[in-house]
C-alpha cells in the first residue's frame, strides 16, 4: 500500500526558522529532537480479557524510538512498566531481512517492544523483543525469556487457552509448550521460495493482513498458509547504503505478472497431521482473511478473485478441508477487504457490504443469507469494533452526523443485532475518535484528538462513561508543545463542488494573518485511495513549520480518497491520475480566487501516491504550479504490485490506454515549474526504478531539476538525523521557489 504523508512524515517547510530565534517559533531542529512534541501518546492500547488491566506501549524518556510495555489497573493507581525493553535486551542487534521487511509492511519504525498479545484468559502477555520472545506473567510480574537464538522469531502468539506460544523461525512454524518448556516444529521444509505460516508480500503490503497462521479456540487446530514464490518475477534491486551496495534478488509481483502460489492447510495438533483446504479449482486467487467459529468447528475463509471483483466467504471443515461457499460479494469496479467479519456463538455472523452504495453492516444467518441490515444511511461504516452478545449491542466507527456522512470527524456508534435502529453516538462530536472495544462489548479504550487537543487515551464503559485516563496528555505548561501553542493556527474547513461530488478541504494561515496581503501556498496532497487527510484532529508539526514560514497550508481530499460512497471511491477506476488531478485543479482555481493568495507562488508536495500526484499536478497546464516536491513516486503503474494496481487499473494488457495516460514520462514536456525529486535508495515498495526513469528522461531532455536520494532508506525516511536533513533540504527548496528568496 502506498504511504501517505503522515505515514512517512514527509517534511515540508521553508527557510524562515533559525535555531537561535524566538523560542516560541517552532523550528525543524525542535521537531527532530526529544521529547516528542506530541507528548506522551499511548500506542497499541488493549484491555485484558478479564477487563482488569489496560496494556499499552510507551516511548522511553531517554529514546523516543524505543518502546516499553506498560500496564495500568482499571480500578485506579499509577501505570507501571511491565516489560523494560532495554533491561531485557540492552543492545539492539541486527534484525533479519524477513523481520525488517515485515516491520516495513506494518509501518513500524521503532525498536524495543513494538507489538504484544494476550492469551484469552489474560494470564500472560507475549512480547517479542529484538527478534526473541518474552512472556510476562501477570500475577507476579515476572518475565520469562523463551528464545535466545541467532535467528529471529517472527509473528509470535500466545495460544487462546494460554498453554502454548508459537512463532515462525526461518520460514517454518514452531510451537512451544509452556508447561514442558519444549518447542516442537510444525513444519520443516520452509526454505528458499517456500514459506510457512507467514503472510506473503501482497497480504502484508496491500491486504492489511500481517499474519499467516490462526489458532482454533480450543488449541487443537492451527490453520496456516503455505507460500510458494517460485512463479514471482525476480526484480534485482540495488540496495544502496552509506557503506556499500547489495544486490537483492527481490521477488516482486508486478501488475499483470504472476503472484505467489498461496495455499491453506490445517494442522491437527492432537493427531499430528495436516490437511489441505479446498480453496477452489483456480489457484490464481487471494487468501484474504481467515477466522475461526466460536466453537472451533469451522474455518471461515475469504477468497478474493484475481480481478478483485468477487469476494467469496467459504466455510471449511477443519478435519477434512472440505469447503463450501456461504455468500458472495461482487462489484463492477472492486470489492474492498475489511476486518468487519464477526462470527456469533449461535452460528450467525456479521459482515459488511457496499451493495447499497455505502459500506454497511449486515446480520447473516448461519447459511449465509442476510437476515437484516444493522446500519443504513448515506454514510460509510469504517469498522466493526465490537459486539456485546448479551445485550445485542453492535459498536462501529463512522464519520457521520444525523445519518449523513461528515468526513472531517469520526465517532464510535452503537447499533443493534435485533433491529435496524438509528445509531446511538457513544463518543461526543467535535473531533476524531478511534476505539478498541473489549471482547465482551462492555468497555472500550478511546483515543481522541481535535485541532486543539493532542492525542489522548482513556478507558470508558460501553455507554461512554469515563473510567480512567491512560494517557491524558494535557496541553499544560509542562507539555513539550507548550512553548509553541501561542503561535499555533487552527485550520478552517470548507467544501468545493466538482464533478457532482462534495470535496472537503482545510486551510491553515500564518500567525498574524493579514487578509489584505498576498501569501504563497503549499498544497499538501496524497490523492490516492486512503482514509483521507482533511480532519478535525491534532495537526502534525509540519503544518506549523509551514505557517511560521509565512505559507498558507492547504489540503483537499479529492475523489478516490476517504471512506466515502462507492461512487466517490471508484471515480478513479481504470484512470488513476485523471479525476484526482481534475479535483486539484478545482482546488487551485478556488485558491486563486482568494484575494490573499499569491497566484504565482503555489507549490505542491506529496509522498508515494502523493509523489505520483505532485508530478501530475506539476505537468498539468491548468494548475500552473510554481514548484513541486515529489517523494518516492510511482511513475509507471506497471512497475507497482499486483493487488494494489490491478484493483484500480486492471492489468497493463487489459487497460493499456489507462496505464499509458498515467505514465509520467509522457507528460514531462509540460513541466510548469521547478521539481525536487526524492527517494530512498533501498525502497522495496516503490522500487527506485520509478525515480531513475524520470531522472534519465529529464537529463536526456536537458531539463534542470533537483534530486535528493537517501542511502539505506526504504519507503520512509527514518530517524531524527535524516529527518532533520530532509527538513533542511525542503526548507531551502521551497524558500528558493515560492518563499522569501523567490519573492526577492
XYZ file of C-alpha atoms in Angstrom:
744
model
C 0.000 0.000 0.000
C 1.259 3.437 -0.869
C 2.089 5.523 2.169
C 0.514 8.843 2.989
C 2.332 11.989 4.055
C 1.563 11.284 7.700
C 2.816 7.713 7.483
C 6.236 8.678 6.214
C 6.440 12.040 7.988
C 7.377 13.878 4.818
C 8.950 17.181 5.814
C 7.809 20.344 4.200
C 8.728 23.848 5.262
C 10.649 26.935 4.260
C 13.753 28.716 5.458
C 12.177 31.206 7.838
C 13.175 29.413 11.057
C 16.509 29.532 12.800
C 17.708 27.551 15.767
C 18.575 30.653 17.723
C 15.387 32.604 17.019
C 12.286 33.295 19.091
C 11.760 30.312 21.439
C 8.054 30.440 20.620
C 8.716 29.828 16.926
C 8.774 26.170 16.011
C 11.925 25.015 14.200
C 12.806 21.791 12.420
C 15.611 21.343 14.939
C 12.997 21.143 17.700
C 10.696 18.899 15.680
C 13.507 16.354 15.345
C 14.569 16.499 18.981
C 13.288 14.785 22.112
C 10.893 14.631 23.841
C 8.379 14.283 21.031
C 6.190 17.346 20.544
C 3.025 15.235 20.502
C 3.585 14.440 24.183
C 3.115 11.031 25.812
C 0.983 9.093 23.338
C -0.043 5.534 24.171
C 0.236 3.077 21.290
C -1.312 -0.335 20.833
C -3.706 0.059 23.764
C -5.721 -3.023 24.745
C -7.858 -4.194 27.642
C -7.091 -7.517 29.318
C -9.667 -10.246 28.612
C -10.992 -10.052 32.188
C -11.222 -6.270 31.986
C -8.955 -5.572 34.970
C -5.854 -4.221 33.272
C -5.028 -1.924 30.372
C -1.784 -2.559 28.481
C -0.099 -0.126 26.123
C 3.210 0.789 24.509
C 5.028 3.962 25.551
C 8.221 5.571 24.252
C 11.160 5.675 26.634
C 12.052 9.042 28.133
C 15.659 8.647 27.000
C 14.866 7.467 23.467
C 11.562 8.190 21.752
C 12.318 5.493 19.155
C 12.340 2.640 21.709
C 9.058 1.328 23.155
C 8.392 -0.371 26.512
C 5.255 -2.280 27.525
C 3.215 -0.614 30.279
C 0.048 -1.545 32.159
C -2.493 0.313 34.268
C -5.111 -1.113 36.686
C -8.660 -0.340 35.586
C -9.752 0.445 39.144
C -7.118 3.137 39.580
C -3.490 3.507 40.511
C -0.436 4.589 38.608
C 0.609 2.842 35.389
C 3.617 0.575 35.765
C 6.225 -0.751 33.387
C 5.587 -4.393 32.584
C 8.399 -5.048 30.097
C 11.501 -2.841 30.036
C 12.975 -3.308 26.583
C 16.487 -2.141 27.391
C 16.660 -4.021 30.701
C 15.979 -7.284 28.872
C 17.992 -6.544 25.727
C 20.455 -3.716 26.432
C 21.837 -3.557 22.901
C 19.590 -3.869 19.888
C 21.078 -6.256 17.348
C 20.562 -6.593 13.624
C 17.144 -7.803 12.576
C 16.777 -10.367 9.819
C 15.749 -9.211 6.358
C 12.418 -11.018 6.842
C 11.679 -9.103 10.045
C 12.880 -5.801 8.577
C 10.562 -6.317 5.617
C 7.666 -7.324 7.876
C 8.083 -4.198 10.003
C 8.284 -2.067 6.873
C 4.984 -3.559 5.710
C 3.440 -2.854 9.154
C 4.847 0.716 9.147
C 6.787 0.029 12.355
C 9.811 2.301 12.699
C 10.548 1.962 16.436
C 12.554 -0.696 18.246
C 12.002 -2.387 21.601
C 8.557 -3.852 22.274
C 6.755 -2.974 19.049
C 3.861 -5.449 19.441
C 2.374 -7.751 22.083
C -0.577 -10.092 22.620
C -2.694 -11.542 25.461
C -3.847 -15.081 25.930
C -7.646 -15.260 26.112
C -7.616 -15.724 29.892
C -5.452 -12.671 30.432
C -2.818 -14.625 32.370
C 0.072 -13.905 30.023
C 1.271 -11.149 27.746
C 3.613 -12.158 24.952
C 6.184 -9.550 23.942
C 8.503 -10.228 21.000
C 11.621 -8.129 21.529
C 14.543 -7.621 19.124
C 13.998 -10.968 17.418
C 13.433 -13.044 20.575
C 10.293 -13.882 22.561
C 9.461 -12.929 26.155
C 6.425 -13.914 28.220
C 5.170 -11.726 31.064
C 3.117 -13.412 33.775
C 0.514 -11.023 35.054
C 0.091 -12.365 38.596
C 3.659 -11.802 39.770
C 5.025 -9.516 37.038
C 7.789 -11.964 36.155
C 9.178 -12.002 32.623
C 10.330 -15.284 31.102
C 12.634 -15.442 28.109
C 11.512 -18.190 25.760
C 14.108 -17.899 22.993
C 17.675 -16.748 22.591
C 18.626 -17.719 19.080
C 20.644 -16.300 16.224
C 17.545 -16.420 14.013
C 14.588 -14.088 14.536
C 11.323 -15.438 15.883
C 8.617 -13.739 13.814
C 4.872 -13.243 14.436
C 4.857 -14.785 17.926
C 1.472 -15.540 19.551
C 0.052 -16.985 22.741
C -2.440 -19.761 22.027
C -6.046 -18.980 23.027
C -6.028 -21.012 26.271
C -2.517 -19.909 27.178
C -0.859 -23.328 27.014
C 1.432 -22.685 24.053
C 3.414 -19.985 22.349
C 4.016 -20.116 18.607
C 6.271 -18.314 16.176
C 7.845 -18.544 12.732
C 11.587 -19.176 12.591
C 13.472 -19.405 9.312
C 10.251 -19.918 7.308
C 8.825 -22.721 9.491
C 6.179 -22.729 12.227
C 7.212 -23.719 15.757
C 5.084 -24.192 18.891
C 6.430 -24.035 22.436
C 4.776 -25.958 25.281
C 4.889 -23.616 28.276
C 4.394 -26.355 30.876
C 7.019 -28.681 29.404
C 9.390 -25.904 28.317
C 9.821 -27.636 24.979
C 9.434 -26.454 21.392
C 8.144 -28.585 18.513
C 8.497 -27.786 14.813
C 5.167 -27.982 12.999
C 6.729 -27.651 9.559
C 10.293 -28.398 8.483
C 10.524 -27.776 4.741
C 10.377 -23.975 4.757
C 13.351 -22.782 2.715
C 14.115 -20.791 -0.410
C 10.843 -19.960 -2.155
C 8.713 -21.983 0.315
C 7.472 -20.253 3.479
C 5.019 -21.500 6.086
C 2.687 -19.548 8.387
C 3.771 -16.118 7.130
C 1.721 -13.550 5.276
C 3.109 -13.098 1.797
C 4.317 -9.743 0.474
C 0.970 -8.877 -1.120
C -1.011 -9.797 2.002
C 1.225 -7.660 4.205
C 1.575 -4.659 1.918
C -1.857 -4.452 0.316
C -4.389 -6.618 2.156
C -3.798 -5.432 5.734
C -3.023 -8.998 6.799
C 0.252 -9.415 8.641
C -0.100 -12.987 9.882
C -0.130 -16.340 8.125
C -1.478 -18.682 10.826
C -4.509 -18.884 13.108
C -5.123 -20.996 16.270
C -8.532 -22.609 16.811
C -10.235 -21.548 20.066
C -9.673 -24.977 21.670
C -5.978 -25.080 20.601
C -6.443 -28.314 18.662
C -6.000 -26.874 15.171
C -3.777 -24.323 13.516
C -4.781 -23.007 10.094
C -1.630 -21.951 8.286
C -0.621 -20.509 4.965
C 1.921 -22.092 2.648
C 3.526 -19.731 0.138
C 5.455 -20.741 -2.966
C 7.120 -17.698 -4.520
C 8.680 -19.545 -7.457
C 6.273 -18.039 -10.057
C 7.012 -14.464 -8.936
C 9.357 -12.474 -11.138
C 12.758 -11.655 -9.637
C 13.429 -7.923 -9.744
C 17.122 -7.321 -8.971
C 17.099 -4.386 -6.565
C 20.284 -2.484 -5.776
C 20.082 -1.824 -2.029
C 22.433 1.150 -1.719
C 23.591 2.072 1.779
C 26.157 4.501 3.085
C 28.828 1.802 3.339
C 28.244 -0.007 0.061
C 25.617 -1.668 -2.071
C 23.977 -5.089 -2.130
C 22.023 -6.653 -4.955
C 18.749 -8.015 -3.557
C 17.049 -10.633 -5.714
C 13.580 -9.466 -4.719
C 10.578 -11.439 -5.858
C 8.224 -8.583 -6.644
C 4.814 -9.361 -8.231
C 4.322 -6.525 -10.701
C 0.940 -5.699 -12.214
C -0.109 -8.266 -14.800
C 2.619 -10.729 -13.736
C 2.268 -13.977 -11.730
C 1.621 -13.899 -7.997
C 2.931 -16.334 -5.424
C 1.003 -19.583 -5.042
C -0.794 -19.344 -1.695
C -2.402 -22.412 -0.125
C -4.106 -23.016 3.213
C -3.572 -26.076 5.420
C -4.971 -27.103 8.792
C -2.620 -28.790 11.256
C -4.225 -31.086 13.824
C -2.050 -30.784 16.916
C -3.584 -33.836 18.621
C -3.359 -36.200 15.646
C -0.115 -34.571 14.451
C -1.093 -34.369 10.786
C -2.258 -31.685 8.384
C -4.741 -31.474 5.539
C -5.041 -29.073 2.641
C -8.026 -26.734 2.484
C -10.022 -26.719 -0.739
C -9.794 -23.116 -1.950
C -11.266 -23.964 -5.368
C -10.006 -25.052 -8.760
C -8.407 -21.700 -9.657
C -5.079 -21.217 -7.837
C -4.758 -17.596 -9.025
C -6.723 -16.107 -6.120
C -6.019 -14.121 -2.960
C -6.280 -15.618 0.519
C -7.811 -12.516 2.054
C -8.982 -13.397 5.590
C -9.124 -16.441 7.892
C -11.316 -16.660 11.034
C -12.488 -19.439 13.343
C -16.028 -20.000 14.512
C -16.602 -19.631 18.249
C -16.858 -23.416 18.696
C -13.766 -24.168 16.582
C -15.677 -26.419 14.196
C -15.490 -24.140 11.176
C -12.775 -22.128 9.482
C -14.148 -19.101 7.662
C -12.054 -18.097 4.658
C -12.477 -15.026 2.486
C -11.339 -15.833 -1.061
C -10.852 -12.899 -3.420
C -10.651 -13.285 -7.186
C -7.545 -12.044 -9.007
C -9.531 -9.176 -10.587
C -10.914 -8.353 -7.092
C -14.488 -8.069 -8.333
C -15.609 -11.173 -6.413
C -15.201 -11.992 -2.719
C -16.417 -15.393 -1.523
C -16.935 -16.390 2.095
C -16.082 -20.081 2.490
C -16.992 -22.349 5.389
C -14.301 -25.036 5.833
C -14.395 -28.271 7.853
C -11.002 -28.295 9.648
C -10.989 -32.093 9.872
C -11.363 -32.674 6.130
C -10.502 -29.383 4.404
C -13.796 -29.505 2.502
C -15.194 -26.037 1.798
C -18.492 -24.538 0.668
C -19.430 -21.008 -0.367
C -21.680 -19.328 2.189
C -22.141 -15.994 0.432
C -20.507 -13.866 -2.239
C -19.960 -10.137 -2.761
C -19.435 -8.725 -6.251
C -18.780 -5.250 -7.658
C -18.351 -3.519 -11.007
C -15.006 -1.956 -10.012
C -13.653 -3.852 -6.990
C -14.670 -5.331 -3.633
C -12.749 -3.809 -0.742
C -11.380 -6.027 2.020
C -12.230 -5.188 5.638
C -11.940 -6.662 9.132
C -15.710 -6.500 9.624
C -16.457 -10.243 9.624
C -17.629 -11.339 13.102
C -18.941 -14.874 13.808
C -21.510 -15.203 16.612
C -21.799 -18.120 19.034
C -25.145 -19.262 17.582
C -23.735 -19.649 14.058
C -24.931 -16.315 12.681
C -22.374 -13.739 11.619
C -21.958 -10.037 10.903
C -20.307 -8.892 7.694
C -20.149 -5.561 5.910
C -21.021 -4.875 2.289
C -21.187 -1.921 -0.109
C -24.184 -3.257 -2.027
C -26.236 -0.146 -1.147
C -23.566 2.221 -2.462
C -22.239 2.773 1.076
C -20.467 0.307 3.367
C -22.920 -1.027 5.958
C -23.172 -3.924 8.408
C -25.477 -6.871 7.797
C -26.574 -9.762 10.007
C -26.364 -13.122 8.219
C -27.902 -16.473 9.106
C -25.617 -19.477 9.505
C -26.383 -20.481 5.906
C -25.098 -17.108 4.651
C -28.438 -15.480 3.861
C -28.959 -11.882 5.014
C -31.362 -11.524 7.944
C -31.326 -7.713 8.153
C -29.212 -4.618 7.756
C -27.707 -3.460 11.035
C -26.826 0.001 9.731
C -28.194 2.088 6.887
C -27.875 5.640 5.560
C -25.784 7.951 3.401
C -22.550 7.285 5.247
C -19.936 4.534 5.318
C -19.214 2.258 8.258
C -15.433 2.431 8.665
C -15.008 -0.522 11.012
C -16.922 -3.025 13.100
C -15.352 -2.547 16.533
C -17.152 -4.941 18.863
C -20.278 -6.876 19.830
C -21.956 -7.443 23.181
C -23.553 -10.873 22.766
C -25.740 -10.458 25.870
C -27.291 -7.093 25.005
C -27.074 -7.320 21.226
C -25.143 -4.053 21.042
C -23.014 -3.617 17.918
C -20.272 -0.996 18.029
C -18.893 0.646 14.900
C -16.874 3.671 13.797
C -18.106 6.160 11.205
C -17.767 9.755 10.057
C -21.417 10.673 10.259
C -23.822 13.241 11.668
C -27.567 12.692 11.769
C -27.454 9.811 9.320
C -25.310 11.553 6.692
C -21.577 11.495 6.078
C -19.396 14.100 7.791
C -15.866 13.155 6.714
C -13.853 15.604 8.837
C -14.855 13.971 12.157
C -15.089 10.399 13.432
C -17.058 8.814 16.288
C -17.929 5.481 17.891
C -21.596 4.477 17.498
C -23.861 1.728 18.800
C -26.359 -0.220 16.697
C -28.321 -3.410 17.457
C -28.350 -7.036 16.362
C -32.085 -7.270 16.997
C -33.385 -4.445 14.820
C -32.260 -1.663 12.498
C -32.169 1.441 14.703
C -30.883 4.982 14.461
C -27.253 4.662 15.625
C -26.506 5.972 19.111
C -23.494 8.272 19.482
C -21.179 6.793 22.112
C -18.371 9.332 21.813
C -19.126 13.070 21.527
C -18.867 15.152 18.393
C -16.140 17.658 17.785
C -13.030 15.686 16.859
C -11.513 12.418 15.760
C -12.148 9.257 17.806
C -10.850 5.725 17.446
C -11.833 2.906 19.776
C -10.713 -0.576 20.795
C -13.731 -2.415 22.233
C -13.125 -5.403 24.516
C -14.311 -8.881 23.520
C -17.411 -8.772 25.718
C -18.501 -5.378 24.410
C -18.684 -3.883 27.890
C -15.848 -1.337 27.677
C -13.535 0.359 25.225
C -10.299 2.261 25.066
C -10.991 5.549 23.331
C -8.373 7.715 21.666
C -9.277 11.297 20.798
C -7.856 14.467 19.374
C -9.052 17.620 17.683
C -7.341 20.731 16.348
C -6.865 21.998 19.923
C -6.196 18.702 21.719
C -3.168 16.455 21.216
C -3.843 12.705 21.174
C -5.126 11.373 24.470
C -6.489 7.990 25.504
C -8.752 6.743 28.291
C -10.838 3.777 29.356
C -14.627 4.038 29.079
C -17.642 1.865 29.811
C -19.676 0.804 26.806
C -22.134 3.669 27.319
C -19.303 6.222 27.099
C -18.841 6.755 30.840
C -15.261 7.746 31.660
C -13.365 5.226 33.841
C -9.731 6.374 33.897
C -7.031 8.071 31.891
C -4.394 6.014 30.157
C -2.508 8.993 28.730
C -4.261 12.291 29.416
C -1.559 14.195 27.551
C -2.862 17.523 28.827
C -1.618 20.545 26.910
C -0.427 22.340 30.043
C 2.707 24.311 30.869
C 4.752 21.103 31.170
C 3.736 19.700 27.792
C 6.539 19.536 25.173
C 4.425 21.647 22.824
C 3.579 24.316 25.399
C 6.168 26.823 24.164
C 4.625 26.814 20.680
C 0.905 26.964 21.485
C 0.598 30.757 21.255
C 1.578 30.739 17.569
C -0.376 27.636 16.609
C -3.004 28.425 13.997
C -6.241 26.465 13.790
C -7.283 25.216 10.357
C -10.554 26.240 8.798
C -12.639 23.705 6.891
C -14.758 24.060 3.788
C -16.105 22.316 0.707
C -15.908 22.591 -3.069
C -18.144 21.073 -5.704
C -16.635 19.253 -8.656
C -17.909 16.537 -10.987
C -21.080 16.248 -8.916
C -19.209 15.481 -5.674
C -18.603 17.456 -2.489
C -14.869 17.800 -1.791
C -13.667 18.721 1.700
C -10.664 20.970 2.314
C -8.744 22.505 5.190
C -6.646 25.669 5.246
C -4.224 26.998 7.845
C -2.946 30.569 7.638
C 0.275 32.045 9.091
C 0.446 33.737 12.513
C -0.624 37.364 12.280
C -2.510 36.644 9.077
C -3.479 39.828 7.226
C -6.162 39.257 4.549
C -5.059 42.435 2.750
C -1.680 40.830 1.916
C -0.860 38.075 -0.567
C 0.665 34.810 0.665
C 2.326 31.837 -1.033
C 0.554 28.486 -0.689
C 1.753 24.927 -0.129
C -0.792 22.344 -1.306
C -0.278 19.129 0.628
C -1.584 16.157 -1.328
C -1.895 12.414 -1.076
C -4.726 11.887 -3.529
C -4.905 8.100 -3.671
C -7.199 5.532 -2.054
C -6.890 6.108 1.672
C -8.709 7.339 4.735
C -8.350 10.969 3.703
C -6.298 13.697 5.373
C -8.794 16.524 5.945
C -9.925 16.061 9.520
C -10.641 17.840 12.773
C -7.673 16.289 14.538
C -4.358 17.334 16.060
C -2.198 18.637 13.224
C 1.381 17.460 12.622
C 4.196 19.898 13.426
C 4.910 20.191 9.702
C 1.832 22.378 9.407
C 3.109 24.865 11.964
C 6.555 24.898 10.390
C 4.949 25.948 7.137
C 2.750 28.611 8.671
C 5.698 30.018 10.648
C 7.485 30.339 7.304
C 4.667 32.515 6.010
C 2.811 29.916 3.964
C -0.865 29.151 3.736
C -1.174 25.362 4.060
C -3.988 23.824 2.041
C -5.225 20.273 1.624
C -8.115 18.881 -0.407
C -9.352 15.297 -0.298
C -10.076 14.535 -3.948
C -12.201 11.754 -5.394
C -10.717 8.383 -4.528
C -9.716 9.413 -1.007
C -11.586 8.673 2.189
C -14.092 6.089 3.389
C -16.963 7.560 1.467
C -19.509 6.343 -1.083
C -18.720 3.707 -3.685
C -19.193 6.324 -6.414
C -16.704 8.695 -4.751
C -14.084 5.980 -4.277
C -14.386 4.345 -7.688
C -14.208 7.558 -9.746
C -10.532 6.769 -10.430
C -11.226 3.236 -11.666
C -9.035 2.476 -14.720
C -7.810 6.106 -14.909
C -5.629 6.969 -11.958
C -4.151 10.439 -12.192
C -7.108 11.961 -14.044
C -10.105 12.624 -11.718
C -7.766 13.277 -8.778
C -5.908 15.979 -10.720
C -9.188 17.425 -12.009
C -10.240 17.939 -8.397
C -6.903 19.535 -7.519
C -7.376 21.902 -10.481
C -10.713 22.922 -8.955
C -8.870 23.493 -5.673
C -6.177 25.709 -7.176
C -8.804 27.696 -9.054
C -10.564 28.258 -5.737
C -7.292 29.372 -4.147
C -6.532 31.790 -6.974
C -9.945 33.334 -6.438
C -8.993 34.347 -2.886
C -7.638 37.892 -2.577
C -4.920 36.891 -0.099
C -3.335 34.163 -2.297
C -0.314 34.967 -4.453
C -1.316 33.307 -7.728
C 2.292 32.974 -8.888
C 3.656 31.296 -5.762
C 1.830 27.992 -5.278
C 3.669 24.710 -4.703
C 2.520 21.130 -4.178
C 4.137 18.369 -2.159
C 3.433 14.703 -1.547
C 4.913 11.282 -0.858
C 4.282 7.904 -2.512
C 0.865 8.279 -4.177
C 1.266 11.930 -3.250
C 4.552 11.900 -5.156
C 2.714 10.488 -8.167
C 0.135 13.258 -7.749
C 2.612 16.118 -7.461
C 4.325 15.022 -10.685
C 0.976 15.007 -12.461
C -0.001 18.345 -10.934
C 3.326 19.906 -11.989
C 2.734 18.712 -15.555
C -0.884 19.886 -15.690
C -1.018 23.254 -17.510
C -4.357 24.111 -15.889
C -2.659 24.100 -12.483
C 0.353 26.214 -13.377
C 2.301 25.255 -10.252
C 5.455 27.193 -9.453
C 7.194 24.167 -7.923
C 6.570 20.701 -6.554
C 8.171 18.169 -4.239
C 7.709 14.535 -5.252
C 8.741 11.872 -2.745
C 9.052 8.162 -3.606
C 6.606 8.428 -6.519
C 5.110 5.704 -8.630
C 5.861 6.895 -12.166
C 4.616 3.882 -14.156
C 1.881 1.679 -12.647
C 3.192 -1.388 -14.484
C 6.148 -1.236 -12.057
C 3.921 -1.498 -8.971
C 2.437 -4.605 -7.362
C -0.497 -6.712 -8.472
C -3.127 -6.400 -5.749
C -2.992 -2.633 -5.361
C -2.557 -1.710 -9.011
C -4.944 -4.203 -10.597
C -7.682 -3.286 -8.099
C -7.809 0.215 -9.538
C -6.266 -0.118 -13.006
C -6.808 -3.748 -14.103
C -3.750 -5.196 -15.887
C -1.428 -3.403 -18.323
C -2.686 -5.698 -21.085
C -6.384 -5.062 -20.391
C -6.033 -1.303 -19.774
C -3.127 -0.196 -21.972
C -4.682 3.247 -22.510
C -5.086 3.898 -18.786
C -1.524 2.843 -17.984
C -0.134 4.999 -20.800
C -2.097 8.050 -19.647
C -0.785 7.715 -16.088
C 2.885 7.250 -17.096
C 4.622 10.471 -16.091
C 7.255 10.195 -18.827
C 4.627 11.120 -21.423
C 3.922 14.376 -19.550
C 7.374 15.720 -18.705
C 7.349 18.171 -21.611
C 4.588 20.025 -19.724
C 6.501 20.863 -16.528
C 5.250 24.253 -15.356
C 7.778 24.843 -12.565
C 10.728 23.558 -10.585
C 10.881 19.947 -9.389
C 12.549 18.368 -6.358
C 12.539 14.575 -6.599
C 13.488 12.350 -3.636
C 13.655 8.611 -2.986
C 15.087 6.076 -0.546
C 17.773 4.016 -2.263
C 16.662 0.765 -0.610
C 12.910 1.186 -1.223
C 11.363 -2.271 -1.622
C 7.806 -0.989 -2.051
C 8.008 1.737 -4.689
C 11.148 0.452 -6.399
C 13.864 3.071 -7.031
C 13.465 2.421 -10.777
C 10.347 4.603 -10.617
C 12.560 7.615 -9.928
C 15.597 6.704 -12.046
C 13.474 6.586 -15.203
C 12.388 10.198 -14.524
C 15.966 11.251 -13.764
C 17.088 9.745 -17.052
C 14.280 11.295 -19.107
C 14.817 14.792 -17.718
C 18.562 14.560 -18.206
C 18.132 13.378 -21.784
C 15.835 16.365 -22.366
C 18.370 18.710 -20.659
C 15.661 19.899 -18.238
C 17.036 21.264 -14.940
C 15.636 19.706 -11.760
C 16.778 18.845 -8.242
C 17.210 15.451 -6.583
C 17.847 14.081 -3.102
C 18.385 10.369 -2.508
C 18.765 8.573 0.829
C 21.134 5.588 1.078
C 19.778 2.689 3.114
C 16.287 4.153 3.422
C 13.217 2.282 2.285
C 9.782 3.754 1.605
C 10.024 6.108 4.567
C 12.911 8.272 5.753
C 13.612 7.165 9.332
C 15.436 8.700 12.260
C 15.882 12.189 13.683
C 19.142 12.982 11.889
C 17.887 12.116 8.430
C 14.533 13.693 9.169
C 16.226 16.954 10.080
C 18.311 16.766 6.912
C 15.159 16.232 4.896
C 13.554 19.281 6.514
C 16.563 21.437 5.792
C 16.574 20.277 2.177
C 12.926 21.193 1.779
C 13.350 24.469 3.595
C 15.933 25.520 1.079
C 13.995 24.355 -1.995
C 10.680 25.925 -1.041
C 12.267 29.172 0.027
C 14.046 29.494 -3.327
C 10.952 28.667 -5.394
C 7.975 30.247 -3.568
C 9.405 31.629 -0.322
C 11.288 34.735 0.727
C 14.161 34.320 -1.695
C 11.774 33.661 -4.583
C 9.926 36.877 -3.739
C 13.205 38.799 -3.814
